[in-house]
Short mmCIF file of C-alpha atoms in Angstrom, two decimals:
data_model
loop_
_atom_site.label_atom_id
_atom_site.label_comp_id
_atom_site.label_asym_id
_atom_site.label_seq_id
_atom_site.Cartn_x
_atom_site.Cartn_y
_atom_site.Cartn_z
CA MET A 1 127.76 90.38 114.15
CA ASN A 2 127.25 87.79 115.52
CA LEU A 3 125.68 84.32 114.54
CA TRP A 4 122.27 85.01 116.25
CA LEU A 5 121.94 88.62 114.28
CA SER A 6 123.08 87.07 111.09
CA SER A 7 120.87 83.82 111.68
CA TYR A 8 117.78 86.31 112.48
CA PHE A 9 117.92 88.97 109.10
CA LEU A 10 118.68 85.22 107.01
CA VAL A 11 114.95 84.00 108.25
CA ALA A 12 113.69 87.64 108.08
CA GLY A 13 114.61 88.44 104.63
CA LEU A 14 113.47 84.70 103.46
CA PHE A 15 109.93 85.34 105.00
CA LEU A 16 109.73 88.82 103.61
CA SER A 17 110.41 87.84 99.66
CA SER A 18 108.32 84.57 100.49
CA SER A 19 105.42 87.08 101.41
CA ALA A 20 106.52 89.23 98.94
CA LEU A 21 103.31 88.97 95.67
CA THR A 22 104.38 88.85 92.05
CA PRO A 23 102.24 91.73 89.20
CA GLU A 24 100.49 87.98 88.76
CA GLU A 25 99.72 87.09 92.24
CA CYS A 26 98.44 90.94 92.47
CA GLN A 27 96.77 91.09 89.50
CA PRO A 28 93.61 89.28 90.86
CA LEU A 29 93.50 90.97 94.72
CA VAL A 30 93.44 94.59 92.62
CA LYS A 31 91.10 93.91 89.18
CA PRO A 32 88.27 96.89 90.04
CA LEU A 33 84.43 95.04 90.72
CA LEU A 34 82.04 95.86 87.71
CA LEU A 35 78.97 97.87 89.07
CA THR A 36 76.41 96.77 87.13
CA GLU A 37 74.22 95.62 89.97
CA PRO A 38 75.47 98.80 92.46
CA SER A 39 72.98 97.22 94.91
CA VAL A 40 76.00 95.26 95.56
CA ILE A 41 77.54 97.98 97.60
CA TYR A 42 73.99 99.11 99.16
CA GLY A 43 73.33 99.51 103.08
CA TRP A 44 75.76 100.54 106.01
CA TRP A 45 79.32 100.11 106.03
CA THR A 46 82.04 101.07 108.89
CA THR A 47 86.05 101.30 108.22
CA VAL A 48 87.48 98.84 109.66
CA ALA A 49 91.46 100.00 108.37
CA GLY A 50 92.60 102.73 105.42
CA TYR A 51 95.90 104.25 104.16
CA VAL A 52 96.22 107.17 103.22
CA ASP A 53 99.16 109.44 101.01
CA GLY A 54 98.25 112.77 100.67
CA GLU A 55 99.32 116.53 102.34
CA GLY A 56 96.45 116.98 104.36
CA PHE A 57 94.40 113.68 104.24
CA ASP A 58 97.47 111.95 106.65
CA ALA A 59 96.65 114.54 109.43
CA LEU A 60 93.44 114.30 109.08
CA GLN A 61 93.01 110.79 109.46
CA LYS A 62 95.20 110.21 112.03
CA ALA A 63 92.13 112.26 113.67
CA THR A 64 89.68 110.26 112.84
CA GLU A 65 88.37 107.80 115.58
CA SER A 66 85.94 106.29 113.76
CA THR A 67 83.74 105.87 110.14
CA TRP A 68 80.69 105.03 108.78
CA MET A 69 78.60 105.66 105.64
CA ASN A 70 75.35 104.40 104.14
CA VAL A 71 75.43 104.15 100.42
CA THR A 72 71.39 104.28 98.95
CA GLN A 73 70.41 104.75 95.13
CA SER A 74 69.70 108.02 94.25
CA PRO A 75 66.23 108.19 92.88
CA SER A 76 67.13 110.47 90.42
CA SER A 77 68.72 107.96 88.34
CA PRO A 78 70.00 103.82 88.54
CA ASN A 79 73.25 104.70 87.60
CA VAL A 80 74.10 106.97 90.98
CA VAL A 81 73.88 106.30 94.31
CA VAL A 82 74.11 108.31 97.30
CA LEU A 83 76.74 108.27 99.69
CA SER A 84 76.20 109.42 103.56
CA GLU A 85 79.20 109.55 105.92
CA LYS A 86 79.54 110.71 109.35
CA ASN A 87 83.34 110.77 110.86
CA LYS A 88 84.11 111.49 114.51
CA ILE A 89 87.55 113.35 114.02
CA ASN A 90 88.65 114.50 117.37
CA GLY A 91 85.85 113.81 119.25
CA THR A 92 83.67 115.54 116.80
CA CYS A 93 81.13 114.41 114.49
CA VAL A 94 81.46 115.43 110.78
CA ASP A 95 78.40 114.53 108.40
CA ILE A 96 79.29 114.66 104.59
CA ALA A 97 77.22 113.73 101.58
CA LEU A 98 77.57 113.03 98.24
CA ASN A 99 76.20 111.68 94.84
CA LEU A 100 78.34 109.25 93.09
CA THR A 101 77.61 108.74 89.63
CA ILE A 102 78.54 104.72 88.32
CA ASP A 103 80.06 104.79 84.89
CA GLY A 104 81.67 101.32 84.77
CA ASN A 105 83.28 100.10 87.69
CA THR A 106 84.47 103.89 88.91
CA ALA A 107 81.73 105.84 90.84
CA SER A 108 82.80 109.53 91.50
CA GLY A 109 81.24 112.53 92.80
CA SER A 110 82.82 115.91 94.03
CA VAL A 111 82.05 118.03 97.41
CA GLY A 112 81.04 121.50 96.76
CA ASP A 113 83.57 122.98 93.81
CA MET A 114 86.36 121.86 96.34
CA VAL A 115 86.86 117.78 95.83
CA PHE A 116 85.90 115.38 93.31
CA SER A 117 86.45 111.93 93.98
CA GLU A 118 86.76 109.35 92.34
CA PHE A 119 86.10 105.10 93.71
CA GLN A 120 86.78 101.90 92.63
CA PHE A 121 85.48 98.60 94.69
CA LEU A 122 88.04 96.00 94.74
CA PRO A 123 86.83 92.13 96.28
CA SER A 124 87.93 91.25 99.40
CA CYS A 125 86.37 89.06 102.50
CA ASP A 126 82.71 88.08 102.83
CA SER A 127 80.81 90.86 103.74
CA CYS A 128 83.94 93.43 102.79
CA PHE A 129 85.14 95.51 100.15
CA ILE A 130 88.58 97.12 99.90
CA LEU A 131 86.96 101.43 98.54
CA SER A 132 90.46 102.27 96.21
CA VAL A 133 89.65 106.68 96.61
CA ASN A 134 91.82 108.40 94.49
CA THR A 135 90.69 112.63 95.09
CA THR A 136 92.10 116.08 94.20
CA ALA A 137 91.71 118.80 96.98
CA ARG A 138 91.50 122.30 96.35
CA ASN A 139 91.03 125.23 99.22
CA LEU A 140 90.72 122.16 101.65
CA ASP A 141 91.25 124.53 104.72
CA LYS A 142 88.54 126.25 103.75
CA LEU A 143 86.73 123.28 103.72
CA LEU A 144 87.91 121.62 107.18
CA GLN A 145 86.98 125.07 108.56
CA GLN A 146 83.08 124.75 106.83
CA LEU A 147 83.38 121.25 108.35
CA ASN A 148 84.63 123.01 111.99
CA ILE A 149 87.70 121.19 111.95
CA ASN A 150 90.50 122.83 113.56
CA MET A 151 93.86 121.45 111.31
CA ASP A 152 96.82 123.39 109.65
CA VAL A 153 96.26 122.29 105.98
CA THR A 154 97.04 123.46 102.78
CA GLY A 155 94.98 125.65 100.32
CA GLU A 156 96.92 124.72 97.64
CA GLU A 157 95.13 122.05 95.02
CA VAL A 158 96.56 118.75 96.48
CA ASN A 159 96.45 114.79 94.91
CA ILE A 160 95.19 112.26 97.58
CA ARG A 161 95.11 108.50 97.42
CA ALA A 162 93.60 105.90 99.61
CA ILE A 163 92.43 102.77 100.17
CA TYR A 164 90.04 101.37 103.23
CA LEU A 165 88.96 98.08 104.34
CA ILE A 166 85.23 98.72 104.65
CA GLY A 167 82.96 95.74 105.91
CA ARG A 168 79.34 95.09 107.27
CA GLU A 169 80.88 94.65 111.06
CA SER A 170 83.20 97.08 112.40
CA THR A 171 85.86 94.12 113.16
CA VAL A 172 87.10 91.54 110.93
CA LYS A 173 89.29 88.09 111.32
CA ASP A 174 93.00 89.02 111.56
CA SER A 175 93.52 86.86 108.09
CA GLU A 176 91.05 89.41 106.50
CA LEU A 177 93.15 92.30 107.99
CA GLU A 178 96.34 90.40 106.42
CA HIS A 179 94.93 90.01 103.08
CA PHE A 180 94.34 93.25 103.30
CA LYS A 181 97.83 94.51 103.80
CA GLN A 182 98.43 91.95 100.43
CA GLN A 183 96.15 94.10 98.90
CA ALA A 184 97.87 97.33 99.56
CA SER A 185 101.09 96.58 99.19
CA CYS A 186 100.21 95.35 95.74
CA LEU A 187 99.21 98.53 95.17
CA GLY A 188 101.96 100.32 97.00
CA PHE A 189 101.10 100.83 100.87
CA SER A 190 104.01 98.91 102.43
CA ARG A 191 103.12 99.50 105.86
CA GLU A 192 100.94 99.31 108.39
CA PRO A 193 97.88 100.78 107.76
CA ASP A 194 97.19 104.48 109.07
CA PHE A 195 94.26 103.85 110.41
CA ILE A 196 92.67 100.37 112.30
CA TYR A 197 89.48 101.23 114.04
CA ASP A 198 89.43 100.66 117.50
CA PRO A 199 85.91 99.78 119.21
CA LYS A 200 86.57 101.79 122.25
CA ASN A 201 86.54 104.78 120.29
CA GLY A 202 82.30 104.40 119.13
CA PHE A 203 80.16 105.76 116.32
CA CYS A 204 78.50 109.09 116.13
CA ALA A 205 74.36 108.30 116.05
#
């Protein structure tokens, strides 16, 4: 190996080792926020970037062009919020709505008897949150059929883990995106995001 390549890999290795956060440095970045005041998550949000691990959902994420959501208080209880989501998937608009019950730092809800998800909100940039989602899905193939999404996925029960950077705006500063990547690395996602919103895709009305 020539001297130039040796120097390059040495510098790259030093950069990677210095940029990796210790568990102590990660702790405040991944500590879920207490949702004692659910109003902090009310309003309109767009998905800026995200990571997904899970059979079926990774393919679905790749087909997703944009997502926005609106979080409102449920009239049934102060500890319940309504999440209304509109996704643009392969050019098709797909609506999803679910009630989320808040308990401490976790909000949970289901889509019929096919999908159950737990959500946690992590600190991020101003007017941003990190949305950490753990989902158990069964009969995902049937759910996608109901949503008119033509995609070959398993019908077996699968566990999906995802994190999303959501914001009041559809874009963030480069430094804020890099901060999100650091948080993702702390949570085990040591790669480039699976999704980054492209403004040319637009949003469903």
